[in-house]
Amino acid sequence: MRRTLKAAILGSTGLVGIEYVRMLANHPYIKVGYLAGKGSVGKPYGEVVRWQTIGQVPTEIADMEVKPTDPKLMDDVDIVFSPLPQGAAGPVEEEFAKHGFPVISNSPDHRFDPDVPLLIPEVNPHTISLIDKQRERRDWRGFIVTTPLCTAQGAAIPLAPIYMNFKIDSSLITTIQSLSGAGYPGIPSLDVIDNVLPLGDNYDNKTVKEISRILSETKRMVDDDDNNLSLGATTHRVATIHGHYEVIYITFKEDVTVEKIGETLDSFRGEPQNLKLPTAPDKPILLINQDARPQVYFDRWAGNPPGMSVVVGRLGQINRRTIRLVSVIHNTVRGAAGGGILATELLIEKGYIDKR
Ligand SMILES: NC(=O)c1ccc[n+]([C@@H]2O[C@H](COP(=O)([O-])OP(=O)(O)OC[C@H]3O[C@@H](n4cnc5c(N)ncnc54)[C@H](OP(=O)(O)O)[C@@H]3O)[C@@H](O)[C@H]2O)c1
């Protein structure tokens, strides 16, 4: 009999924090036991939270008090979800890991530590074993696992099965991202209404860097002596609420057909599907053949649980060696909280979190 595990959510009032609360309300074996914050400490969650997602604040959570972000107050907590802001997250997460907690982080601060997994459960599950090195090197009882930037996941999830099965030469990605990707209150309205806001070199570069790390960690099935892939990203924000739309061109070192690429995407499954983890969608990639789809408004909540599938469409043959596709990812669900919960389920399955 599996015992119920108690989770603490740091940054619980933020846009990613609320998705953790929403998704864990019906989870079969993870229950919210501690809601942490900063400015909201001491207040009832239901009064202080801006519930900018579907549904309502779960009734059993609404009266819970938001408490300090302090590992010493969390004796009975088994798992710590950390959607904390960049900069604040790094030292806090280390402190929790030192105190023995498994920390599942959505923040960027530890994404490039070589001993910290940057995990998409379907794509690079074997990187979980980095935790052993991490604990040994840092002498921690707990550990940190990170999930990638939402934007990087929107491209890496469709690119991964293609990269594993074909010889890719280069890929160019253009993103059109939602406001919730920047947290609350996020971007000033005057910067983004009636505008397409370029996110700039820094954001472009970090997107490329994360996708490169993730793809380099996949298990390749093709022989390719030179698997150096040239990647470019141009990122933008527009006034949509949730859902990142990404246009991806891929050039191969060999002739490909759009049909073969479609079959590869459609048949892609990973360990979470094989293990039937509760937060695993049947299909991590939902291929859509309709013209002028995917659309952010209609497709961001795709999959079961809602928002956990990346929708891919507009597959097009540009020439014998180049194809185009478009993806839509729910940035705060698959790109953050849902990805964090799925990672946790896999960590439990692999024995890194006690499931007694
Ligand atoms: N939004 C996305 O789509 C997305 C996707 C992937 C990853 N991420 C990452 O997830 C993290 C959170 O993003 P978000 O969009 O949820 O941000 P957000 O809406 O701005 O929420 C931030 C939360 O962190 C708390 N907080 C702020 N400073 C803190 C501190 N020093 N100590 C403890 N708690 C603090 C706030 O609590 P109070 O309200 O109590 O002050 C609030 O609950 C960021 O690192 C972001 O890069 C976001």
Short mmCIF file of C-alpha atoms and ligand atoms in Angstrom, two decimals:
data_model
loop_
_atom_site.label_atom_id
_atom_site.label_comp_id
_atom_site.label_asym_id
_atom_site.label_seq_id
_atom_site.Cartn_x
_atom_site.Cartn_y
_atom_site.Cartn_z
CA MET A 1 0.00 0.00 0.00
CA ARG A 2 1.48 3.34 -1.09
CA ARG A 3 1.47 6.00 1.62
CA THR A 4 0.41 9.54 0.77
CA LEU A 5 3.39 11.86 0.39
CA LYS A 6 3.19 15.40 1.73
CA ALA A 7 4.36 18.19 -0.56
CA ALA A 8 5.44 21.72 0.22
CA ILE A 9 4.99 24.28 -2.53
CA LEU A 10 7.41 27.20 -2.35
CA GLY A 11 6.21 30.30 -4.25
CA SER A 12 2.74 28.81 -3.84
CA THR A 13 0.90 32.04 -4.72
CA GLY A 14 2.78 32.50 -8.02
CA LEU A 15 1.57 31.50 -11.48
CA VAL A 16 3.42 28.18 -11.35
CA GLY A 17 2.58 27.65 -7.65
CA ILE A 18 -1.16 27.77 -8.39
CA GLU A 19 -0.82 25.09 -11.08
CA TYR A 20 0.87 22.82 -8.51
CA VAL A 21 -2.01 23.45 -6.11
CA ARG A 22 -4.61 22.80 -8.84
CA MET A 23 -2.97 19.65 -10.21
CA LEU A 24 -2.19 18.11 -6.81
CA ALA A 25 -5.77 18.58 -5.54
CA ASN A 26 -6.75 15.26 -7.15
CA HIS A 27 -3.42 13.47 -7.10
CA PRO A 28 -3.63 9.81 -6.02
CA TYR A 29 -0.59 9.85 -3.69
CA ILE A 30 0.84 13.38 -3.37
CA LYS A 31 -1.01 15.84 -1.16
CA VAL A 32 -0.33 19.53 -0.52
CA GLY A 33 0.79 19.83 3.12
CA TYR A 34 2.58 23.19 3.25
CA LEU A 35 2.10 26.41 1.26
CA ALA A 36 5.09 28.74 1.39
CA GLY A 37 5.46 32.33 0.28
CA LYS A 38 7.15 35.62 1.04
CA GLY A 39 4.83 38.67 0.98
CA SER A 40 1.76 36.51 1.63
CA VAL A 41 3.03 34.81 4.79
CA GLY A 42 0.47 34.71 7.62
CA LYS A 43 -2.56 35.09 5.34
CA PRO A 44 -5.11 32.46 4.27
CA TYR A 45 -4.17 31.13 0.81
CA GLY A 46 -7.66 31.64 -0.63
CA GLU A 47 -7.64 35.33 0.31
CA VAL A 48 -4.22 36.20 -0.99
CA VAL A 49 -3.86 34.12 -4.16
CA ARG A 50 -4.70 35.42 -7.65
CA TRP A 51 -6.12 32.24 -9.14
CA GLN A 52 -5.26 32.93 -12.78
CA THR A 53 -6.06 29.46 -14.06
CA ILE A 54 -9.06 27.21 -14.69
CA GLY A 55 -11.32 26.07 -11.84
CA GLN A 56 -11.27 27.48 -8.33
CA VAL A 57 -9.02 27.33 -5.30
CA PRO A 58 -9.63 23.82 -3.87
CA THR A 59 -11.80 24.19 -0.75
CA GLU A 60 -9.45 22.17 1.47
CA ILE A 61 -6.60 24.55 0.50
CA ALA A 62 -8.39 27.92 0.68
CA ASP A 63 -8.17 28.21 4.48
CA MET A 64 -4.56 27.01 4.77
CA GLU A 65 -2.19 29.73 5.98
CA VAL A 66 0.75 30.72 3.79
CA LYS A 67 3.88 30.03 5.84
CA PRO A 68 7.56 31.01 5.73
CA THR A 69 10.00 29.41 3.29
CA ASP A 70 11.96 27.61 5.99
CA PRO A 71 13.03 23.94 5.94
CA LYS A 72 13.08 23.84 9.77
CA LEU A 73 9.29 24.28 9.79
CA MET A 74 8.63 21.38 7.41
CA ASP A 75 9.33 18.27 9.48
CA ASP A 76 6.53 16.18 8.01
CA VAL A 77 7.11 17.20 4.37
CA ASP A 78 8.35 14.56 1.88
CA ILE A 79 8.77 16.60 -1.33
CA VAL A 80 9.50 20.27 -2.01
CA PHE A 81 8.32 21.89 -5.24
CA SER A 82 10.22 25.08 -5.94
CA PRO A 83 8.86 27.54 -8.48
CA LEU A 84 10.81 30.40 -6.87
CA PRO A 85 12.04 33.44 -8.81
CA GLN A 86 15.51 33.40 -10.36
CA GLY A 87 18.14 34.50 -7.87
CA ALA A 88 16.00 33.79 -4.80
CA ALA A 89 15.71 30.10 -5.72
CA GLY A 90 19.37 29.00 -5.81
CA PRO A 91 20.43 29.35 -2.16
CA VAL A 92 16.99 28.39 -0.80
CA GLU A 93 16.95 25.16 -2.82
CA GLU A 94 20.46 24.28 -1.61
CA GLU A 95 19.38 24.83 1.97
CA PHE A 96 16.40 22.46 1.52
CA ALA A 97 18.59 19.80 -0.16
CA LYS A 98 21.08 20.07 2.73
CA HIS A 99 18.22 19.50 5.16
CA GLY A 100 17.39 16.23 3.36
CA PHE A 101 14.51 17.29 1.09
CA PRO A 102 14.06 16.21 -2.53
CA VAL A 103 13.70 19.57 -4.30
CA ILE A 104 11.96 19.71 -7.68
CA SER A 105 12.80 23.12 -9.09
CA ASN A 106 11.30 25.04 -12.00
CA SER A 107 13.71 27.92 -11.53
CA PRO A 108 16.77 28.56 -13.71
CA ASP A 109 19.36 28.82 -10.91
CA HIS A 110 20.66 25.23 -10.92
CA ARG A 111 19.80 24.24 -14.51
CA PHE A 112 23.43 24.18 -15.60
CA ASP A 113 25.03 22.54 -12.59
CA PRO A 114 26.60 19.45 -14.19
CA ASP A 115 25.42 17.21 -11.33
CA VAL A 116 21.80 18.45 -11.41
CA PRO A 117 19.34 16.79 -13.82
CA LEU A 118 17.56 19.09 -16.29
CA LEU A 119 14.72 16.68 -16.68
CA ILE A 120 11.95 16.10 -19.20
CA PRO A 121 10.72 12.69 -18.02
CA GLU A 122 9.98 11.31 -21.53
CA VAL A 123 13.19 12.64 -23.06
CA ASN A 124 16.19 12.20 -20.74
CA PRO A 125 14.99 10.06 -17.78
CA HIS A 126 18.40 8.39 -17.34
CA THR A 127 19.87 11.75 -16.18
CA ILE A 128 18.12 11.09 -12.85
CA SER A 129 21.22 9.08 -11.90
CA LEU A 130 23.15 12.39 -11.65
CA ILE A 131 21.50 12.66 -8.24
CA ASP A 132 23.91 10.02 -6.91
CA LYS A 133 26.91 12.15 -7.92
CA GLN A 134 25.25 15.28 -6.59
CA ARG A 135 24.71 13.77 -3.15
CA GLU A 136 28.21 12.37 -2.99
CA ARG A 137 29.92 15.59 -4.15
CA ARG A 138 27.87 17.93 -2.02
CA ASP A 139 27.35 15.63 0.94
CA TRP A 140 23.58 16.23 0.85
CA ARG A 141 20.89 13.89 2.14
CA GLY A 142 18.39 15.55 -0.19
CA PHE A 143 18.87 16.63 -3.82
CA ILE A 144 17.83 19.10 -6.51
CA VAL A 145 16.24 18.19 -9.84
CA THR A 146 15.33 20.98 -12.27
CA THR A 147 12.83 21.21 -15.10
CA PRO A 148 13.81 23.21 -18.21
CA LEU A 149 12.64 26.63 -19.31
CA CYS A 150 9.07 26.34 -20.67
CA THR A 151 10.21 27.74 -24.03
CA ALA A 152 13.01 25.18 -24.31
CA GLN A 153 10.53 22.36 -23.57
CA GLY A 154 8.16 23.53 -26.32
CA ALA A 155 10.93 22.87 -28.84
CA ALA A 156 12.87 20.07 -27.11
CA ILE A 157 9.85 17.75 -26.75
CA PRO A 158 9.18 17.54 -30.53
CA LEU A 159 12.87 17.85 -31.45
CA ALA A 160 13.95 14.96 -29.19
CA PRO A 161 12.33 12.03 -31.03
CA ILE A 162 13.44 13.54 -34.35
CA TYR A 163 17.01 13.98 -33.07
CA MET A 164 17.04 10.42 -31.73
CA ASN A 165 16.00 8.96 -35.10
CA PHE A 166 17.39 11.23 -37.84
CA LYS A 167 20.62 13.09 -38.60
CA ILE A 168 19.84 16.74 -37.96
CA ASP A 169 22.11 19.43 -39.31
CA SER A 170 20.45 22.52 -37.87
CA SER A 171 17.24 23.88 -36.43
CA LEU A 172 15.85 27.41 -36.25
CA ILE A 173 13.15 28.24 -33.73
CA THR A 174 10.94 31.33 -33.53
CA THR A 175 8.75 31.66 -30.44
CA ILE A 176 5.60 33.65 -29.71
CA GLN A 177 5.19 33.38 -25.94
CA SER A 178 2.45 34.16 -23.47
CA LEU A 179 2.45 36.71 -20.67
CA SER A 180 2.16 34.15 -17.86
CA GLY A 181 5.64 32.94 -18.81
CA ALA A 182 6.97 36.05 -17.07
CA GLY A 183 5.13 35.46 -13.77
CA TYR A 184 2.81 37.88 -11.98
CA PRO A 185 2.54 40.86 -12.53
CA GLY A 186 5.04 40.28 -15.33
CA ILE A 187 5.44 42.60 -18.32
CA PRO A 188 4.11 46.18 -18.16
CA SER A 189 1.00 46.41 -20.38
CA LEU A 190 2.45 49.31 -22.38
CA ASP A 191 5.33 47.07 -23.51
CA VAL A 192 3.11 44.33 -24.87
CA ILE A 193 -0.37 45.52 -25.86
CA ASP A 194 -0.45 46.40 -29.59
CA ASN A 195 3.07 44.98 -29.84
CA VAL A 196 5.26 41.93 -30.41
CA LEU A 197 8.00 42.19 -27.80
CA PRO A 198 11.38 40.65 -28.68
CA LEU A 199 12.85 38.98 -25.58
CA GLY A 200 16.39 39.68 -26.71
CA ASP A 201 19.74 37.90 -27.07
CA ASN A 202 19.94 36.70 -23.50
CA TYR A 203 16.62 34.85 -23.64
CA ASP A 204 17.37 33.54 -27.17
CA ASN A 205 20.73 32.19 -25.99
CA LYS A 206 19.46 30.50 -22.84
CA THR A 207 16.74 28.79 -24.90
CA VAL A 208 19.37 27.38 -27.26
CA LYS A 209 21.68 26.38 -24.41
CA GLU A 210 18.95 24.43 -22.61
CA ILE A 211 17.70 22.67 -25.77
CA SER A 212 21.31 21.73 -26.62
CA ARG A 213 21.89 20.20 -23.20
CA ILE A 214 18.63 18.23 -23.33
CA LEU A 215 19.17 16.87 -26.86
CA SER A 216 22.76 15.92 -26.09
CA GLU A 217 21.39 13.80 -23.23
CA THR A 218 18.91 11.81 -25.31
CA LYS A 219 19.62 8.21 -26.30
CA ARG A 220 20.38 8.45 -30.04
CA MET A 221 19.42 5.58 -32.31
CA VAL A 222 21.19 6.77 -35.46
CA ASP A 223 24.87 6.46 -36.34
CA ASP A 224 26.22 9.92 -36.79
CA ASP A 225 29.91 10.61 -36.18
CA ASP A 226 29.34 14.33 -36.19
CA ASN A 227 26.22 14.99 -34.17
CA ASN A 228 26.96 18.63 -33.50
CA LEU A 229 23.73 20.39 -34.13
CA SER A 230 23.52 24.06 -34.96
CA LEU A 231 20.59 25.71 -33.20
CA GLY A 232 19.16 29.24 -33.29
CA ALA A 233 16.23 30.80 -31.44
CA THR A 234 14.44 34.14 -31.78
CA THR A 235 12.02 34.67 -28.90
CA HIS A 236 9.07 37.06 -28.47
CA ARG A 237 6.26 37.78 -26.05
CA VAL A 238 2.71 38.73 -27.06
CA ALA A 239 -0.49 39.48 -25.14
CA THR A 240 -1.81 35.92 -24.77
CA ILE A 241 -2.31 34.63 -21.22
CA HIS A 242 -1.06 31.02 -21.35
CA GLY A 243 0.62 28.92 -24.06
CA HIS A 244 3.83 29.31 -26.04
CA TYR A 245 3.64 28.98 -29.85
CA GLU A 246 6.90 27.91 -31.50
CA VAL A 247 7.77 27.69 -35.20
CA ILE A 248 10.56 25.19 -35.80
CA TYR A 249 12.51 24.63 -39.03
CA ILE A 250 14.73 21.55 -39.14
CA THR A 251 17.36 20.86 -41.80
CA PHE A 252 18.70 17.31 -42.04
CA LYS A 253 21.96 15.81 -43.33
CA GLU A 254 19.92 13.38 -45.45
CA ASP A 255 16.65 13.40 -47.38
CA VAL A 256 13.56 13.06 -45.16
CA THR A 257 9.84 12.95 -45.75
CA VAL A 258 7.30 14.79 -43.71
CA GLU A 259 5.35 11.51 -43.39
CA LYS A 260 8.27 9.79 -41.63
CA ILE A 261 8.74 12.75 -39.29
CA GLY A 262 5.00 12.71 -38.55
CA GLU A 263 5.09 8.98 -37.72
CA THR A 264 8.07 9.52 -35.42
CA LEU A 265 6.32 12.31 -33.52
CA ASP A 266 3.01 10.48 -33.31
CA SER A 267 4.52 7.25 -31.98
CA PHE A 268 6.77 8.94 -29.40
CA ARG A 269 6.28 7.59 -25.87
CA GLY A 270 8.59 7.57 -22.87
CA GLU A 271 9.06 5.92 -19.50
CA PRO A 272 6.18 7.89 -17.91
CA GLN A 273 3.76 6.37 -20.46
CA ASN A 274 5.21 2.85 -20.05
CA LEU A 275 4.94 3.16 -16.28
CA LYS A 276 1.44 4.70 -16.56
CA LEU A 277 2.38 7.51 -14.18
CA PRO A 278 -0.71 9.46 -13.05
CA THR A 279 0.39 12.76 -14.65
CA ALA A 280 1.66 11.19 -17.89
CA PRO A 281 -0.52 12.04 -20.89
CA ASP A 282 -1.22 9.09 -23.23
CA LYS A 283 0.72 10.97 -25.90
CA PRO A 284 3.40 13.52 -24.97
CA ILE A 285 3.02 14.88 -28.53
CA LEU A 286 -0.44 15.28 -30.07
CA LEU A 287 -0.08 15.57 -33.82
CA ILE A 288 -2.75 17.67 -35.46
CA ASN A 289 -3.37 17.56 -39.22
CA GLN A 290 -5.91 20.35 -39.53
CA ASP A 291 -4.83 23.43 -41.44
CA ALA A 292 -4.20 26.57 -39.38
CA ARG A 293 -3.77 24.58 -36.16
CA PRO A 294 -2.40 24.43 -33.51
CA GLN A 295 -3.76 27.62 -32.04
CA VAL A 296 -2.82 28.77 -28.56
CA TYR A 297 -6.41 29.48 -27.48
CA PHE A 298 -7.77 26.04 -28.45
CA ASP A 299 -4.77 23.77 -27.99
CA ARG A 300 -2.94 24.84 -24.84
CA TRP A 301 -5.02 22.57 -22.56
CA ALA A 302 -4.52 19.50 -24.77
CA GLY A 303 -3.97 16.05 -23.30
CA ASN A 304 -4.96 14.27 -20.14
CA PRO A 305 -4.19 15.68 -17.58
CA PRO A 306 -5.10 18.90 -19.43
CA GLY A 307 -2.10 20.88 -20.61
CA MET A 308 0.34 17.94 -20.46
CA SER A 309 0.54 17.21 -24.21
CA VAL A 310 2.49 19.39 -26.60
CA VAL A 311 0.42 19.94 -29.75
CA VAL A 312 2.36 19.79 -33.01
CA GLY A 313 0.98 20.76 -36.39
CA ARG A 314 1.66 22.58 -39.65
CA LEU A 315 4.13 19.87 -40.63
CA GLY A 316 5.44 20.97 -43.97
CA GLN A 317 8.09 19.80 -46.43
CA ILE A 318 10.12 22.87 -47.37
CA ASN A 319 12.59 20.93 -49.53
CA ARG A 320 14.08 17.39 -49.56
CA ARG A 321 16.12 18.08 -46.44
CA THR A 322 14.10 20.72 -44.57
CA ILE A 323 10.81 20.44 -42.74
CA ARG A 324 8.76 22.89 -40.68
CA LEU A 325 6.53 22.29 -37.71
CA VAL A 326 4.71 24.38 -35.13
CA SER A 327 4.29 23.47 -31.45
CA VAL A 328 2.06 24.78 -28.68
CA ILE A 329 3.00 24.08 -25.05
CA HIS A 330 1.13 25.10 -21.90
CA ASN A 331 3.96 26.98 -20.24
CA THR A 332 2.81 26.83 -16.62
CA VAL A 333 1.58 23.20 -16.87
CA ARG A 334 3.78 20.95 -19.08
CA GLY A 335 6.42 23.70 -19.06
CA ALA A 336 6.52 24.00 -15.24
CA ALA A 337 4.20 22.49 -12.57
CA GLY A 338 2.95 19.49 -14.57
CA GLY A 339 6.50 18.72 -15.67
CA GLY A 340 7.62 18.96 -12.02
CA ILE A 341 4.89 16.57 -10.82
CA LEU A 342 5.64 14.09 -13.61
CA ALA A 343 9.36 14.25 -12.73
CA THR A 344 8.46 13.55 -9.10
CA GLU A 345 6.34 10.53 -10.02
CA LEU A 346 9.29 9.13 -11.97
CA LEU A 347 11.68 9.83 -9.05
CA ILE A 348 9.31 7.97 -6.73
CA GLU A 349 9.13 5.05 -9.17
CA LYS A 350 12.94 4.93 -9.36
CA GLY A 351 13.32 4.91 -5.60
CA TYR A 352 14.74 8.43 -5.13
CA ILE A 353 11.74 9.53 -3.07
CA ASP A 354 10.44 7.21 -0.41
CA LYS A 355 7.07 5.70 -1.35
CA ARG A 356 6.77 3.11 1.47
N1 LIG B 1 5.58 31.20 -15.47
C1 LIG B 1 6.00 30.22 -16.26
O1 LIG B 1 5.41 29.90 -17.32
C2 LIG B 1 7.22 29.43 -15.88
C3 LIG B 1 7.56 28.30 -16.62
C4 LIG B 1 8.73 27.59 -16.28
C5 LIG B 1 9.50 28.01 -15.21
N2 LIG B 1 9.15 29.13 -14.52
C6 LIG B 1 9.98 29.55 -13.39
O2 LIG B 1 9.22 29.32 -12.19
C7 LIG B 1 9.57 30.31 -11.22
C8 LIG B 1 8.29 30.98 -10.71
O3 LIG B 1 7.60 31.57 -11.77
P1 LIG B 1 6.14 32.22 -11.59
O4 LIG B 1 5.72 32.58 -12.96
O5 LIG B 1 5.29 31.36 -10.76
O6 LIG B 1 6.50 33.54 -10.73
P2 LIG B 1 5.54 34.54 -9.91
O7 LIG B 1 4.14 34.47 -10.44
O8 LIG B 1 6.22 35.84 -9.91
O9 LIG B 1 5.54 33.93 -8.42
C9 LIG B 1 6.62 34.04 -7.56
C10 LIG B 1 6.30 33.38 -6.22
O10 LIG B 1 7.51 33.32 -5.45
C11 LIG B 1 7.29 33.86 -4.14
N3 LIG B 1 8.55 34.58 -3.79
C12 LIG B 1 9.09 35.67 -4.39
N4 LIG B 1 10.28 35.97 -3.83
C13 LIG B 1 10.50 35.04 -2.85
C14 LIG B 1 11.55 34.84 -1.90
N5 LIG B 1 12.63 35.64 -1.85
N6 LIG B 1 11.42 33.80 -1.05
C15 LIG B 1 10.35 32.98 -1.07
N7 LIG B 1 9.31 33.14 -1.94
C16 LIG B 1 9.39 34.17 -2.81
C17 LIG B 1 6.09 34.77 -4.26
O11 LIG B 1 5.44 34.72 -2.98
P3 LIG B 1 4.55 35.90 -2.33
O12 LIG B 1 3.39 36.11 -3.27
O13 LIG B 1 4.15 35.34 -1.01
O14 LIG B 1 5.45 37.09 -2.21
C18 LIG B 1 5.28 34.06 -5.36
O15 LIG B 1 4.49 33.04 -4.77
C19 LIG B 1 10.58 31.26 -11.89
O16 LIG B 1 11.88 30.86 -11.56
C20 LIG B 1 10.33 31.01 -13.38
O17 LIG B 1 11.50 31.28 -14.15
C21 LIG B 1 8.03 29.85 -14.82
#
